[in-house]
PDB file of C-alpha atoms in Angstrom:
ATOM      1  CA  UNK A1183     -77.431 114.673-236.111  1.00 54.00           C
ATOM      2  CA  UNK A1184     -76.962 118.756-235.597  1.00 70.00           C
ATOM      3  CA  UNK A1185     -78.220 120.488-233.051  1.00 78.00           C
ATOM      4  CA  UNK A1186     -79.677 123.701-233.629  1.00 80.00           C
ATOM      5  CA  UNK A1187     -77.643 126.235-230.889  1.00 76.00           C
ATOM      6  CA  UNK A1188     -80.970 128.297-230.154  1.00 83.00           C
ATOM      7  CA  UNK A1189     -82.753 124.450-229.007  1.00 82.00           C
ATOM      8  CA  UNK A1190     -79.640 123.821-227.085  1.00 82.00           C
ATOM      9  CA  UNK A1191     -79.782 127.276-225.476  1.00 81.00           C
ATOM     10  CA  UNK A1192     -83.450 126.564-225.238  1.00 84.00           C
ATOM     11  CA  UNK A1193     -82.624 123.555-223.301  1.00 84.00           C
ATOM     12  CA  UNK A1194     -80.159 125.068-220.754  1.00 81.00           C
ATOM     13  CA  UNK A1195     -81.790 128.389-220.081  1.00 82.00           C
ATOM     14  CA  UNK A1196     -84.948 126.049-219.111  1.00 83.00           C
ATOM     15  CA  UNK A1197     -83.180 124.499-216.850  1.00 85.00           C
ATOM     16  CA  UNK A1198     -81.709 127.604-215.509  1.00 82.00           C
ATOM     17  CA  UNK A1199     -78.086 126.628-215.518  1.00 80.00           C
ATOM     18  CA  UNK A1200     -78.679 123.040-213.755  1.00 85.00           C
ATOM     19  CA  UNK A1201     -76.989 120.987-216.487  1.00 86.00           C
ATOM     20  CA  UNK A1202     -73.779 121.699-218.768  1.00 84.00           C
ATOM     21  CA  UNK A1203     -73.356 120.804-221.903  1.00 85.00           C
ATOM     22  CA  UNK A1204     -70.258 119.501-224.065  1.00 87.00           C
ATOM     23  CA  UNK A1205     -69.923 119.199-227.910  1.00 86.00           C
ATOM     24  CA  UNK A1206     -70.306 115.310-229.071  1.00 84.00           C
ATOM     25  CA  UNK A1207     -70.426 114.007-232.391  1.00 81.00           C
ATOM     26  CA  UNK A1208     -72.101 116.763-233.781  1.00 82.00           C
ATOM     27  CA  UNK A1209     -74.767 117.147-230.668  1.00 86.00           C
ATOM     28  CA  UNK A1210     -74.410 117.571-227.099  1.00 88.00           C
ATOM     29  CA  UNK A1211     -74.037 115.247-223.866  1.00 88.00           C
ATOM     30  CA  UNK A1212     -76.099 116.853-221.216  1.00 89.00           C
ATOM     31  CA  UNK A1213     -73.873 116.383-217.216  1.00 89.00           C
ATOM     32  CA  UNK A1214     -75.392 117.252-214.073  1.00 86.00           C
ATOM     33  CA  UNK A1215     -71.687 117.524-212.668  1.00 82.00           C
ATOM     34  CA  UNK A1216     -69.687 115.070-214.030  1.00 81.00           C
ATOM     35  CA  UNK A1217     -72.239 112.007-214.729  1.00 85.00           C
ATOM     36  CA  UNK A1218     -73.812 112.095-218.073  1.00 87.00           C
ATOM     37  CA  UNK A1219     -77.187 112.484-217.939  1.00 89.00           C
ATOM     38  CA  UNK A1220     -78.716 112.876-221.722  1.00 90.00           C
ATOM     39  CA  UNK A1221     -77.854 113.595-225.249  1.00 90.00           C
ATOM     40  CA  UNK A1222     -78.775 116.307-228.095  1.00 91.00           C
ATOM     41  CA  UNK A1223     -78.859 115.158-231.215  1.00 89.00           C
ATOM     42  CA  UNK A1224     -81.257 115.735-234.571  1.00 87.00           C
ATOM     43  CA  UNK A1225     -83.221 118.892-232.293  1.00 87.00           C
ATOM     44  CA  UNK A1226     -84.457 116.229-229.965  1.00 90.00           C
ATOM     45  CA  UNK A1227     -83.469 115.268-226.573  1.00 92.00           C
ATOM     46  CA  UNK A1228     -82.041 111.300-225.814  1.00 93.00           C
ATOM     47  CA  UNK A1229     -82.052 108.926-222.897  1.00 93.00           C
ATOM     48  CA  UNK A1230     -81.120 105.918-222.106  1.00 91.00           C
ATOM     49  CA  UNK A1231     -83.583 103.508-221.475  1.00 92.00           C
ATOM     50  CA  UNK A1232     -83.587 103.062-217.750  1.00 90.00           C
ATOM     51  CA  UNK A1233     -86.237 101.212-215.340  1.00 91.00           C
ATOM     52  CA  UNK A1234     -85.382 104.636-213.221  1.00 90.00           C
ATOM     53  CA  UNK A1235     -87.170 106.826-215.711  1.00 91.00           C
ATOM     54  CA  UNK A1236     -90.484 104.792-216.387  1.00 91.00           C
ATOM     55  CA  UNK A1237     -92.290 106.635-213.692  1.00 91.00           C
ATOM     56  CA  UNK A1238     -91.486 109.943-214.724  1.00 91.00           C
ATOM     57  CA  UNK A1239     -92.277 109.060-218.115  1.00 90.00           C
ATOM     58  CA  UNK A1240     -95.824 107.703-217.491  1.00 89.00           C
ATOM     59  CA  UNK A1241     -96.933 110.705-216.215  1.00 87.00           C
ATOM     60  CA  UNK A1242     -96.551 111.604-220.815  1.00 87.00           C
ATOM     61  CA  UNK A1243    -100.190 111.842-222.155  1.00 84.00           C
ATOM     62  CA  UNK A1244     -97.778 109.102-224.538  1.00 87.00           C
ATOM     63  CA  UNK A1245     -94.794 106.663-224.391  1.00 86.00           C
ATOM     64  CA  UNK A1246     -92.306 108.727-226.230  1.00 90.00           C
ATOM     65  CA  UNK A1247     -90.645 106.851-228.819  1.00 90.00           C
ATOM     66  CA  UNK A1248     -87.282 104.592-228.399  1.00 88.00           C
ATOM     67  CA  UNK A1249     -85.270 104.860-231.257  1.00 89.00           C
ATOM     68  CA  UNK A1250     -81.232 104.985-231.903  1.00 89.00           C
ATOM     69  CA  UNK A1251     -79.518 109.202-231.811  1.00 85.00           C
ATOM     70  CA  UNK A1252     -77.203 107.835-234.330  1.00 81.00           C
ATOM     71  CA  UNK A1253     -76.676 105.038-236.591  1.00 84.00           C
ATOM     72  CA  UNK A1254     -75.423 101.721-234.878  1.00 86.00           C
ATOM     73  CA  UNK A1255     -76.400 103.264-231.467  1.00 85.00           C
ATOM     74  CA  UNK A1256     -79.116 101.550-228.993  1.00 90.00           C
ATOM     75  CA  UNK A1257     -82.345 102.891-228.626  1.00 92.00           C
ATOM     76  CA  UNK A1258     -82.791 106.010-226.525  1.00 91.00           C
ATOM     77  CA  UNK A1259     -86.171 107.322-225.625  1.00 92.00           C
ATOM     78  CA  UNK A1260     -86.366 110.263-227.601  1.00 93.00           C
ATOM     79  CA  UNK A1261     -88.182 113.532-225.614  1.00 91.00           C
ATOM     80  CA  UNK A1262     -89.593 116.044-227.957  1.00 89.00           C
ATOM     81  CA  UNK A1263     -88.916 119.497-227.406  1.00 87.00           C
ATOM     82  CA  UNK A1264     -92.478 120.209-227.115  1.00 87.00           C
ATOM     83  CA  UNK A1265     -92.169 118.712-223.703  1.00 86.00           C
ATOM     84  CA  UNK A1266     -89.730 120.787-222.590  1.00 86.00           C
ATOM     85  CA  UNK A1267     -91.837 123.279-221.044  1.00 85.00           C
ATOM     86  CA  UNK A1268     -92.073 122.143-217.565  1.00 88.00           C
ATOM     87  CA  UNK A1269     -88.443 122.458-216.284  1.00 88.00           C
ATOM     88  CA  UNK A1270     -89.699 120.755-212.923  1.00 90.00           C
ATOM     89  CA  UNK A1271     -90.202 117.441-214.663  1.00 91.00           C
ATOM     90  CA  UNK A1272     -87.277 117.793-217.270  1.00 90.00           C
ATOM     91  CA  UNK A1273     -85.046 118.886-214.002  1.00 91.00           C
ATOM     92  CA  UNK A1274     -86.002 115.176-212.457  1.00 93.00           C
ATOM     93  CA  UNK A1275     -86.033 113.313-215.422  1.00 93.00           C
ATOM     94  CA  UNK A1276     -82.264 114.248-216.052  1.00 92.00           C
ATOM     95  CA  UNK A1277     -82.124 113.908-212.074  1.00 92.00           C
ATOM     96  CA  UNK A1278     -82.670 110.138-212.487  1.00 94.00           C
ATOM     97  CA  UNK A1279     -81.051 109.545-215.827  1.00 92.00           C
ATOM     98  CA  UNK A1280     -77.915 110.524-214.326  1.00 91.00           C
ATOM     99  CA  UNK A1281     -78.255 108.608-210.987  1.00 90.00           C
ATOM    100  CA  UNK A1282     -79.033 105.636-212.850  1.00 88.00           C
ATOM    101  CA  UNK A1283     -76.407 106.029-215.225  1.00 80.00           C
ATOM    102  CA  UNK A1284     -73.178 103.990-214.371  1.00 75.00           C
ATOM    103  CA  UNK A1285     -69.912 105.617-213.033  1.00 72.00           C
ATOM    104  CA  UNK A1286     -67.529 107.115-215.443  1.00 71.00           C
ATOM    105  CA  UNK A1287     -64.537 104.810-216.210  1.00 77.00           C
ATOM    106  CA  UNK A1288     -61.299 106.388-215.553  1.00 81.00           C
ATOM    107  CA  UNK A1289     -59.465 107.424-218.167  1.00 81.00           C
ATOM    108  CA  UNK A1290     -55.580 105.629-218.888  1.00 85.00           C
ATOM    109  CA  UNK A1291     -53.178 108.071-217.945  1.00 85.00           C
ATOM    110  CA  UNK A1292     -51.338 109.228-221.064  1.00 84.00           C
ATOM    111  CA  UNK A1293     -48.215 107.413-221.581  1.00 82.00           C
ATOM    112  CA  UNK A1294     -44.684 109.519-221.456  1.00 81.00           C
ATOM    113  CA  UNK A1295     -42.896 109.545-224.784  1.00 78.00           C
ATOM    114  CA  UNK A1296     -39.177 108.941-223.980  1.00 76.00           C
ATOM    115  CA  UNK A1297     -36.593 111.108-225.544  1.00 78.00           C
ATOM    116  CA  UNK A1298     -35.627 108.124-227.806  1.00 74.00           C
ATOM    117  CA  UNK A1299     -39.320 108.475-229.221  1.00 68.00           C
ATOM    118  CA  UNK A1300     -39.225 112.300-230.080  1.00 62.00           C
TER     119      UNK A1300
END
């Protein structure tokens, strides 16, 4: 599951500053603002299999392959760093990964301890 810093540097400088990262279970999740739009995990790249991202990813000389970032997980298409190199097409396919992705649910608001509980 790590993530070697230099691919995840790698990943952002291609990308120019477009996406942020955050620390997850020993990888990264990859936000264009606040919708999640991949994952870093095992120095690969993961999305979720959307019907959104089938277009950009038959323009691939091959079908990259689906397969879970962790254990118990769904399959994610895995993208290779070795097609990282055209930041257009990485840009897009994050693009639509996070427009396809559902909204954020809200988080609870914490609950306030009373001075009993202390």
């Amino acid at each position: 599951m790590p993530v070697s810093p230099d691919l995840e540097l790698f990943l952002r400088e291609q990308l120019q500053g477009r996406v942020h990262s955050r620390p997850m279970f020993g990888g990264f999740g990859l936000y264009l603002g606040e919708k999640p739009a991949g994952y870093l995990f095992n120095d690969a790249l993961y999305l979720r299999r959307l019907p959104a991202l089938e277009p950009l990813l038959d323009l691939l000389p091959e079908r990259p392959p689906a397969e879970p970032p962790v254990r118990g997980a769904q399959p994610y298409w895995r993208i290779e760093p070795d097609l990282w190199e055209d930041p257009d097409w990485l840009l897009e396919l994050l693009r639509a990964a996070s427009e396809a992705a559902p909204p954020r649910r809200p988080r609870r608001p914490r609950r306030v301890k009373t001075p009993a509980e202390h």
